[in-house]
Amino acid sequence: MSRSECIRRAKETVESRRAEAVARWEQRVAEVSSVCPEFAEADRRLRVTGPKIIAASLGKGTEGSGTAVEEIRREYEELSAKRRAALKANGYPEDWCDVKYSCAKCSDSGYVGIEICDCLRREIAKNFLAESGLYELTKKQTFETFSLDYYEKDDRIRMKQNVEILSRFASEFRPDQSDSFLFLGATGLGKTHLSSAAARAVIAKGYYVVYESAQDLFSSYETRRFGQSSTVGEDEGDIDRFLDCDLLIVDDLGAEITNKFTVSCLYNLINARLIRHKPTIISTNLNAKELRERYADRIASRLFGEYSPLLFSGHDIREQKLRRNTAK
Ligand SMILES: [Zn+2]
């Protein structure tokens, strides 16, 4: 699902809530009207009076319109009171026939004035998360669950700084201004944990994040190149989202089989995102020398020149956990 598709579906969800709220309201009005003629009469007249107020307000400024608005308003309030009284007399709560929206702030329209309402923002974030490539496995990998207990001395100081830098990055995230990062360090030092923590935090702010392993990223390019997109999942060949997303996270660069094609894809992707000022996080087990050898200078110089490097150091956490568990 592309970014615009995620947004379109979120709007549909919010609109359907509105439609449901209105349908529920109409059903209640019909039910009560069938047993209570006073209510039916007051309600029928109210439906005429509402638009009258608007029409009279629009004609404001013309002679005598102020009094007209006042009169219609008074009539409206009287009818509302009659309707409430009729409900009460028949054993219903007074607000029984009010429209009950799921979001009182925007009446399920998704907007407050011209601003996007939080309810729509949450729906968009939900779709973005589903599409982000963050898997079940990384669900618990948040800043809160990241433990410094596995790091000692200088490593711990460094990792504490990394966590601080990335939490700040996520909380102050701006798709056109935030930095790009290069995570350097061996396997099992928390690179995936911190990148998925950053991804979740940025998604929660309503931004479109794509999280992909280098291997899957390049296979999407291969799919596009060989035009196999009709034989595989339709989104697999969708490489536009790598360019479009607010934050792209490429996990484990170097784990893929590198060839001329993947190198040129990587170069174009890094370059295009830099030109658009779009932040990217790339993590790799390779060191600077290996990066240069594998991806040529033009990529390495972009990564070391334009990305902020974050060093991950310590002893493999998975091994430590394994040792602790077997020692128990
Ligand atoms: Zn809302």
mmCIF file of C-alpha atoms in Angstrom, residues 5-321:
data_model
loop_
_atom_site.group_PDB
_atom_site.id
_atom_site.type_symbol
_atom_site.label_atom_id
_atom_site.label_comp_id
_atom_site.label_asym_id
_atom_site.label_seq_id
_atom_site.Cartn_x
_atom_site.Cartn_y
_atom_site.Cartn_z
ATOM 1 C CA GLU A 5 -3.421 4.602 -0.317
ATOM 2 C CA CYS A 6 -2.740 4.449 3.463
ATOM 3 C CA ILE A 7 -4.173 7.954 3.851
ATOM 4 C CA ARG A 8 -7.144 7.261 1.576
ATOM 5 C CA ARG A 9 -8.096 4.149 3.567
ATOM 6 C CA ALA A 10 -7.708 5.985 6.880
ATOM 7 C CA LYS A 11 -10.086 8.705 5.634
ATOM 8 C CA GLU A 12 -12.529 6.015 4.544
ATOM 9 C CA THR A 13 -12.417 4.463 8.031
ATOM 10 C CA VAL A 14 -13.196 7.797 9.676
ATOM 11 C CA GLU A 15 -15.933 8.588 7.116
ATOM 12 C CA SER A 16 -17.529 5.203 7.685
ATOM 13 C CA ARG A 17 -17.658 5.963 11.432
ATOM 14 C CA ARG A 18 -19.532 9.137 10.612
ATOM 15 C CA ALA A 19 -21.942 7.292 8.350
ATOM 16 C CA GLU A 20 -22.545 4.675 11.064
ATOM 17 C CA ALA A 21 -23.145 7.378 13.688
ATOM 18 C CA VAL A 22 -25.668 9.105 11.426
ATOM 19 C CA ALA A 23 -27.389 5.807 10.582
ATOM 20 C CA ARG A 24 -27.671 4.892 14.288
ATOM 21 C CA TRP A 25 -29.092 8.338 14.996
ATOM 22 C CA GLU A 26 -31.677 8.096 12.203
ATOM 23 C CA GLN A 27 -32.740 4.678 13.407
ATOM 24 C CA ARG A 28 -33.314 5.989 16.941
ATOM 25 C CA VAL A 29 -35.214 9.008 15.682
ATOM 26 C CA ALA A 30 -37.458 6.749 13.576
ATOM 27 C CA GLU A 31 -38.053 4.400 16.502
ATOM 28 C CA VAL A 32 -38.965 7.151 18.936
ATOM 29 C CA SER A 33 -41.062 9.000 16.320
ATOM 30 C CA SER A 34 -43.159 5.875 15.752
ATOM 31 C CA VAL A 35 -44.204 5.719 19.407
ATOM 32 C CA CYS A 36 -44.233 9.409 20.311
ATOM 33 C CA PRO A 37 -46.032 11.897 18.012
ATOM 34 C CA GLU A 38 -44.942 14.962 20.072
ATOM 35 C CA PHE A 39 -41.340 14.012 19.460
ATOM 36 C CA ALA A 40 -41.973 13.364 15.761
ATOM 37 C CA GLU A 41 -43.604 16.763 15.329
ATOM 38 C CA ALA A 42 -40.854 18.675 17.191
ATOM 39 C CA ASP A 43 -38.180 16.791 15.269
ATOM 40 C CA ARG A 44 -39.830 17.452 11.906
ATOM 41 C CA ARG A 45 -39.990 21.184 12.606
ATOM 42 C CA LEU A 46 -36.435 21.274 13.923
ATOM 43 C CA ARG A 47 -35.122 19.887 10.665
ATOM 44 C CA VAL A 48 -36.643 22.857 8.893
ATOM 45 C CA THR A 49 -35.466 25.389 11.490
ATOM 46 C CA GLY A 50 -31.779 24.362 11.444
ATOM 47 C CA PRO A 51 -31.157 25.359 7.796
ATOM 48 C CA LYS A 52 -33.270 28.498 8.351
ATOM 49 C CA ILE A 53 -30.813 29.720 10.997
ATOM 50 C CA ILE A 54 -27.915 29.228 8.597
ATOM 51 C CA ALA A 55 -29.739 31.015 5.781
ATOM 52 C CA ALA A 56 -30.683 33.910 8.074
ATOM 53 C CA SER A 57 -27.100 34.159 9.392
ATOM 54 C CA LEU A 58 -25.765 34.357 5.849
ATOM 55 C CA GLY A 59 -28.122 37.258 5.167
ATOM 56 C CA LYS A 60 -26.653 39.104 8.159
ATOM 57 C CA GLY A 61 -26.214 42.815 7.690
ATOM 58 C CA THR A 62 -29.378 43.275 5.690
ATOM 59 C CA GLU A 63 -32.089 45.255 7.402
ATOM 60 C CA GLY A 64 -34.037 43.413 10.078
ATOM 61 C CA SER A 65 -31.948 40.213 9.683
ATOM 62 C CA GLY A 66 -30.623 40.424 13.266
ATOM 63 C CA THR A 67 -34.151 40.119 14.668
ATOM 64 C CA ALA A 68 -34.974 37.345 12.205
ATOM 65 C CA VAL A 69 -31.986 35.262 13.353
ATOM 66 C CA GLU A 70 -32.963 35.843 16.964
ATOM 67 C CA GLU A 71 -36.525 34.682 16.346
ATOM 68 C CA ILE A 72 -35.497 31.557 14.511
ATOM 69 C CA ARG A 73 -32.943 30.786 17.208
ATOM 70 C CA ARG A 74 -35.610 31.104 19.893
ATOM 71 C CA GLU A 75 -37.895 28.795 17.903
ATOM 72 C CA TYR A 76 -35.051 26.312 17.549
ATOM 73 C CA GLU A 77 -34.388 26.263 21.272
ATOM 74 C CA GLU A 78 -38.061 25.848 22.092
ATOM 75 C CA LEU A 79 -38.380 22.917 19.722
ATOM 76 C CA SER A 80 -35.208 21.318 21.136
ATOM 77 C CA ALA A 81 -36.622 21.624 24.624
ATOM 78 C CA LYS A 82 -39.920 20.063 23.452
ATOM 79 C CA ARG A 83 -38.064 17.201 21.874
ATOM 80 C CA ARG A 84 -36.029 16.569 25.045
ATOM 81 C CA ALA A 85 -39.175 16.724 27.160
ATOM 82 C CA ALA A 86 -40.949 14.248 24.855
ATOM 83 C CA LEU A 87 -38.013 11.842 25.186
ATOM 84 C CA LYS A 88 -37.977 12.148 28.956
ATOM 85 C CA ALA A 89 -41.744 11.647 29.201
ATOM 86 C CA ASN A 90 -41.406 8.410 27.250
ATOM 87 C CA GLY A 91 -38.606 7.065 29.452
ATOM 88 C CA TYR A 92 -35.651 7.824 27.133
ATOM 89 C CA PRO A 93 -32.481 9.666 28.155
ATOM 90 C CA GLU A 94 -32.639 13.307 27.003
ATOM 91 C CA ASP A 95 -29.706 12.876 24.635
ATOM 92 C CA TRP A 96 -31.064 9.626 23.180
ATOM 93 C CA CYS A 97 -31.618 11.195 19.774
ATOM 94 C CA ASP A 98 -28.386 13.219 19.527
ATOM 95 C CA VAL A 99 -25.836 12.032 16.944
ATOM 96 C CA LYS A 100 -23.146 10.117 18.851
ATOM 97 C CA TYR A 101 -19.861 10.485 16.977
ATOM 98 C CA SER A 102 -16.833 8.361 17.952
ATOM 99 C CA CYS A 103 -14.746 11.538 17.932
ATOM 100 C CA ALA A 104 -16.467 14.506 19.518
ATOM 101 C CA LYS A 105 -13.617 16.787 18.432
ATOM 102 C CA CYS A 106 -14.215 16.480 14.684
ATOM 103 C CA SER A 107 -17.669 14.807 14.565
ATOM 104 C CA ASP A 108 -15.947 11.991 12.641
ATOM 105 C CA SER A 109 -15.060 14.274 9.758
ATOM 106 C CA GLY A 110 -11.307 13.786 10.331
ATOM 107 C CA TYR A 111 -10.692 17.536 10.384
ATOM 108 C CA VAL A 112 -10.920 20.335 12.902
ATOM 109 C CA GLY A 113 -11.056 23.407 10.694
ATOM 110 C CA ILE A 114 -8.301 22.765 8.198
ATOM 111 C CA GLU A 115 -6.194 20.738 10.671
ATOM 112 C CA ILE A 116 -6.140 16.943 10.597
ATOM 113 C CA CYS A 117 -7.840 15.603 13.732
ATOM 114 C CA ASP A 118 -5.963 13.207 16.051
ATOM 115 C CA CYS A 119 -8.423 10.412 15.257
ATOM 116 C CA LEU A 120 -7.551 10.529 11.540
ATOM 117 C CA ARG A 121 -3.865 10.870 12.358
ATOM 118 C CA ARG A 122 -4.084 7.704 14.487
ATOM 119 C CA GLU A 123 -5.767 5.784 11.651
ATOM 120 C CA ILE A 124 -3.111 6.901 9.181
ATOM 121 C CA ALA A 125 -0.358 5.859 11.628
ATOM 122 C CA LYS A 126 -2.022 2.469 12.042
ATOM 123 C CA ASN A 127 -1.930 1.896 8.277
ATOM 124 C CA PHE A 128 1.624 3.194 8.035
ATOM 125 C CA LEU A 129 2.681 0.789 10.777
ATOM 126 C CA ALA A 130 1.018 -2.133 9.004
ATOM 127 C CA GLU A 131 2.865 -1.170 5.826
ATOM 128 C CA SER A 132 6.166 -0.219 7.418
ATOM 129 C CA GLY A 133 7.770 -3.645 7.279
ATOM 130 C CA LEU A 134 8.118 -3.770 11.071
ATOM 131 C CA TYR A 135 7.383 -7.326 11.972
ATOM 132 C CA GLU A 136 5.884 -9.063 15.003
ATOM 133 C CA LEU A 137 9.405 -9.925 16.104
ATOM 134 C CA THR A 138 10.353 -6.287 16.496
ATOM 135 C CA LYS A 139 7.089 -5.309 18.194
ATOM 136 C CA LYS A 140 8.687 -5.139 21.632
ATOM 137 C CA GLN A 141 11.741 -3.290 20.433
ATOM 138 C CA THR A 142 11.037 0.191 21.769
ATOM 139 C CA PHE A 143 13.233 2.778 23.500
ATOM 140 C CA GLU A 144 11.652 1.739 26.823
ATOM 141 C CA THR A 145 12.609 -1.927 26.410
ATOM 142 C CA PHE A 146 16.188 -1.197 25.386
ATOM 143 C CA SER A 147 18.459 -2.299 28.246
ATOM 144 C CA LEU A 148 21.922 -0.866 28.869
ATOM 145 C CA ASP A 149 22.646 -3.779 31.255
ATOM 146 C CA TYR A 150 24.353 -5.708 28.479
ATOM 147 C CA TYR A 151 26.958 -2.997 27.903
ATOM 148 C CA GLU A 152 29.968 -2.186 30.064
ATOM 149 C CA LYS A 153 32.100 0.907 30.713
ATOM 150 C CA ASP A 154 32.758 2.942 27.547
ATOM 151 C CA ASP A 155 30.326 0.838 25.556
ATOM 152 C CA ARG A 156 27.579 1.677 27.997
ATOM 153 C CA ILE A 157 28.339 5.410 27.828
ATOM 154 C CA ARG A 158 28.328 5.264 24.038
ATOM 155 C CA MET A 159 25.107 3.272 23.860
ATOM 156 C CA LYS A 160 23.406 5.589 26.351
ATOM 157 C CA GLN A 161 24.313 8.485 24.062
ATOM 158 C CA ASN A 162 22.990 6.598 21.031
ATOM 159 C CA VAL A 163 19.654 6.020 22.760
ATOM 160 C CA GLU A 164 19.448 9.715 23.690
ATOM 161 C CA ILE A 165 20.320 10.889 20.181
ATOM 162 C CA LEU A 166 17.755 8.581 18.602
ATOM 163 C CA SER A 167 14.947 9.328 21.058
ATOM 164 C CA ARG A 168 15.504 13.014 20.355
ATOM 165 C CA PHE A 169 15.612 12.312 16.610
ATOM 166 C CA ALA A 170 12.251 10.499 16.867
ATOM 167 C CA SER A 171 10.525 13.006 19.129
ATOM 168 C CA GLU A 172 11.650 16.017 17.086
ATOM 169 C CA PHE A 173 11.315 14.254 13.725
ATOM 170 C CA ARG A 174 10.762 16.493 10.691
ATOM 171 C CA PRO A 175 10.630 14.723 7.318
ATOM 172 C CA ASP A 176 12.418 17.547 5.526
ATOM 173 C CA GLN A 177 14.957 18.469 8.208
ATOM 174 C CA SER A 178 16.005 15.532 10.376
ATOM 175 C CA ASP A 179 19.440 13.942 10.026
ATOM 176 C CA SER A 180 20.272 10.640 8.366
ATOM 177 C CA PHE A 181 22.170 8.031 10.358
ATOM 178 C CA LEU A 182 24.636 5.273 9.644
ATOM 179 C CA PHE A 183 24.623 2.568 12.344
ATOM 180 C CA LEU A 184 27.993 0.838 12.452
ATOM 181 C CA GLY A 185 28.823 -2.213 14.561
ATOM 182 C CA ALA A 186 28.927 -5.986 14.719
ATOM 183 C CA THR A 187 25.891 -8.287 14.957
ATOM 184 C CA GLY A 188 23.879 -8.407 18.170
ATOM 185 C CA LEU A 189 24.649 -4.940 19.501
ATOM 186 C CA GLY A 190 21.158 -3.457 19.297
ATOM 187 C CA LYS A 191 21.146 -1.830 15.849
ATOM 188 C CA THR A 192 17.870 -3.469 14.844
ATOM 189 C CA HIS A 193 16.334 -2.783 18.241
ATOM 190 C CA LEU A 194 17.100 0.941 18.124
ATOM 191 C CA SER A 195 16.126 1.362 14.487
ATOM 192 C CA SER A 196 12.760 -0.297 15.047
ATOM 193 C CA ALA A 197 12.308 1.784 18.227
ATOM 194 C CA ALA A 198 12.940 4.948 16.189
ATOM 195 C CA ALA A 199 10.620 3.718 13.429
ATOM 196 C CA ARG A 200 7.749 3.086 15.851
ATOM 197 C CA ALA A 201 8.165 6.441 17.557
ATOM 198 C CA VAL A 202 8.221 8.298 14.222
ATOM 199 C CA ILE A 203 5.194 6.356 12.916
ATOM 200 C CA ALA A 204 3.315 7.182 16.130
ATOM 201 C CA LYS A 205 3.780 10.853 15.218
ATOM 202 C CA GLY A 206 1.902 10.164 11.985
ATOM 203 C CA TYR A 207 4.789 9.868 9.545
ATOM 204 C CA TYR A 208 5.185 7.310 6.793
ATOM 205 C CA VAL A 209 8.120 5.043 7.626
ATOM 206 C CA VAL A 210 9.425 2.158 5.567
ATOM 207 C CA TYR A 211 11.589 -0.410 7.311
ATOM 208 C CA GLU A 212 13.250 -2.965 5.057
ATOM 209 C CA SER A 213 16.195 -5.315 5.189
ATOM 210 C CA ALA A 214 18.778 -4.572 2.507
ATOM 211 C CA GLN A 215 18.097 -8.012 1.085
ATOM 212 C CA ASP A 216 14.355 -7.396 0.619
ATOM 213 C CA LEU A 217 14.933 -3.865 -0.586
ATOM 214 C CA PHE A 218 17.172 -5.014 -3.419
ATOM 215 C CA SER A 219 14.900 -7.906 -4.311
ATOM 216 C CA SER A 220 12.108 -5.340 -4.772
ATOM 217 C CA TYR A 221 14.353 -3.519 -7.238
ATOM 218 C CA GLU A 222 15.095 -6.817 -9.005
ATOM 219 C CA THR A 223 11.375 -7.519 -9.248
ATOM 220 C CA ARG A 224 10.765 -4.112 -10.777
ATOM 221 C CA ARG A 225 13.699 -4.567 -13.140
ATOM 222 C CA PHE A 226 12.521 -7.903 -14.475
ATOM 223 C CA GLY A 227 8.876 -6.882 -14.519
ATOM 224 C CA GLN A 228 7.725 -9.797 -12.377
ATOM 225 C CA SER A 229 5.413 -7.692 -10.269
ATOM 226 C CA SER A 230 2.313 -9.453 -11.584
ATOM 227 C CA THR A 231 3.571 -12.863 -10.481
ATOM 228 C CA VAL A 232 4.492 -11.824 -6.934
ATOM 229 C CA GLY A 233 2.676 -9.760 -4.296
ATOM 230 C CA GLU A 234 1.676 -6.482 -5.900
ATOM 231 C CA ASP A 235 3.556 -4.375 -3.371
ATOM 232 C CA GLU A 236 6.773 -6.325 -3.667
ATOM 233 C CA GLY A 237 7.742 -4.491 -6.798
ATOM 234 C CA ASP A 238 6.697 -1.181 -5.344
ATOM 235 C CA ILE A 239 9.952 0.683 -4.984
ATOM 236 C CA ASP A 240 8.442 4.152 -5.082
ATOM 237 C CA ARG A 241 7.741 3.988 -1.361
ATOM 238 C CA PHE A 242 11.497 3.773 -0.670
ATOM 239 C CA LEU A 243 11.772 7.208 -2.223
ATOM 240 C CA ASP A 244 8.470 8.633 -1.017
ATOM 241 C CA CYS A 245 8.510 7.672 2.643
ATOM 242 C CA ASP A 246 9.274 10.254 5.328
ATOM 243 C CA LEU A 247 11.836 7.968 6.943
ATOM 244 C CA LEU A 248 13.507 4.994 5.265
ATOM 245 C CA ILE A 249 15.278 2.414 7.416
ATOM 246 C CA VAL A 250 17.529 -0.075 5.654
ATOM 247 C CA ASP A 251 18.532 -2.868 7.995
ATOM 248 C CA ASP A 252 21.683 -4.932 7.629
ATOM 249 C CA LEU A 253 23.297 -3.430 4.553
ATOM 250 C CA GLY A 254 25.925 -5.902 3.382
ATOM 251 C CA ALA A 255 23.868 -9.043 4.068
ATOM 252 C CA GLU A 256 22.607 -8.988 0.481
ATOM 253 C CA ILE A 257 24.408 -10.356 -2.552
ATOM 254 C CA THR A 258 26.062 -7.273 -3.962
ATOM 255 C CA ASN A 259 26.434 -6.726 -7.691
ATOM 256 C CA LYS A 260 26.647 -3.796 -10.086
ATOM 257 C CA PHE A 261 22.890 -3.512 -10.207
ATOM 258 C CA THR A 262 22.377 -3.367 -6.421
ATOM 259 C CA VAL A 263 25.240 -0.867 -6.061
ATOM 260 C CA SER A 264 23.706 1.445 -8.616
ATOM 261 C CA CYS A 265 20.245 1.111 -6.985
ATOM 262 C CA LEU A 266 21.731 1.957 -3.617
ATOM 263 C CA TYR A 267 23.573 4.958 -5.005
ATOM 264 C CA ASN A 268 20.462 6.311 -6.712
ATOM 265 C CA LEU A 269 18.339 5.769 -3.636
ATOM 266 C CA ILE A 270 20.790 7.432 -1.242
ATOM 267 C CA ASN A 271 21.315 10.298 -3.636
ATOM 268 C CA ALA A 272 17.658 10.877 -4.414
ATOM 269 C CA ARG A 273 16.740 10.965 -0.724
ATOM 270 C CA LEU A 274 19.597 13.338 0.070
ATOM 271 C CA ILE A 275 18.523 15.695 -2.705
ATOM 272 C CA ARG A 276 14.972 15.672 -1.319
ATOM 273 C CA HIS A 277 16.313 16.185 2.250
ATOM 274 C CA LYS A 278 14.591 12.996 3.358
ATOM 275 C CA PRO A 279 16.094 11.226 6.368
ATOM 276 C CA THR A 280 17.344 7.650 6.088
ATOM 277 C CA ILE A 281 18.810 5.229 8.618
ATOM 278 C CA ILE A 282 21.138 2.550 7.311
ATOM 279 C CA SER A 283 22.588 -0.105 9.591
ATOM 280 C CA THR A 284 25.469 -2.349 8.685
ATOM 281 C CA ASN A 285 27.883 -4.873 10.174
ATOM 282 C CA LEU A 286 30.529 -3.762 7.704
ATOM 283 C CA ASN A 287 33.297 -1.414 8.782
ATOM 284 C CA ALA A 288 34.368 1.684 6.874
ATOM 285 C CA LYS A 289 36.988 -0.168 4.834
ATOM 286 C CA GLU A 290 34.589 -2.958 3.878
ATOM 287 C CA LEU A 291 31.914 -0.423 2.914
ATOM 288 C CA ARG A 292 34.333 1.345 0.611
ATOM 289 C CA GLU A 293 35.474 -1.884 -1.009
ATOM 290 C CA ARG A 294 31.982 -3.186 -1.514
ATOM 291 C CA TYR A 295 30.038 -0.110 -2.568
ATOM 292 C CA ALA A 296 32.707 2.038 -4.171
ATOM 293 C CA ASP A 297 33.831 5.445 -3.032
ATOM 294 C CA ARG A 298 30.886 7.383 -4.385
ATOM 295 C CA ILE A 299 28.511 5.600 -1.989
ATOM 296 C CA ALA A 300 30.929 5.478 0.954
ATOM 297 C CA SER A 301 31.643 9.195 0.643
ATOM 298 C CA ARG A 302 27.905 9.958 0.687
ATOM 299 C CA LEU A 303 27.425 7.759 3.763
ATOM 300 C CA PHE A 304 30.384 9.151 5.682
ATOM 301 C CA GLY A 305 29.941 12.712 4.464
ATOM 302 C CA GLU A 306 26.178 13.207 4.756
ATOM 303 C CA TYR A 307 25.026 10.687 7.383
ATOM 304 C CA SER A 308 25.739 10.966 11.115
ATOM 305 C CA PRO A 309 27.622 7.832 12.137
ATOM 306 C CA LEU A 310 26.504 6.030 15.304
ATOM 307 C CA LEU A 311 28.893 3.423 16.606
ATOM 308 C CA PHE A 312 27.460 0.323 18.333
ATOM 309 C CA SER A 313 29.997 -1.485 20.503
ATOM 310 C CA GLY A 314 30.055 -4.205 23.167
ATOM 311 C CA HIS A 315 29.588 -7.960 23.317
ATOM 312 C CA ASP A 316 26.920 -9.766 21.293
ATOM 313 C CA ILE A 317 23.716 -9.443 23.360
ATOM 314 C CA ARG A 318 22.166 -12.597 21.956
ATOM 315 C CA GLU A 319 25.212 -14.569 23.086
ATOM 316 C CA GLN A 320 25.094 -12.948 26.520
ATOM 317 C CA LYS A 321 21.401 -13.767 26.882
#
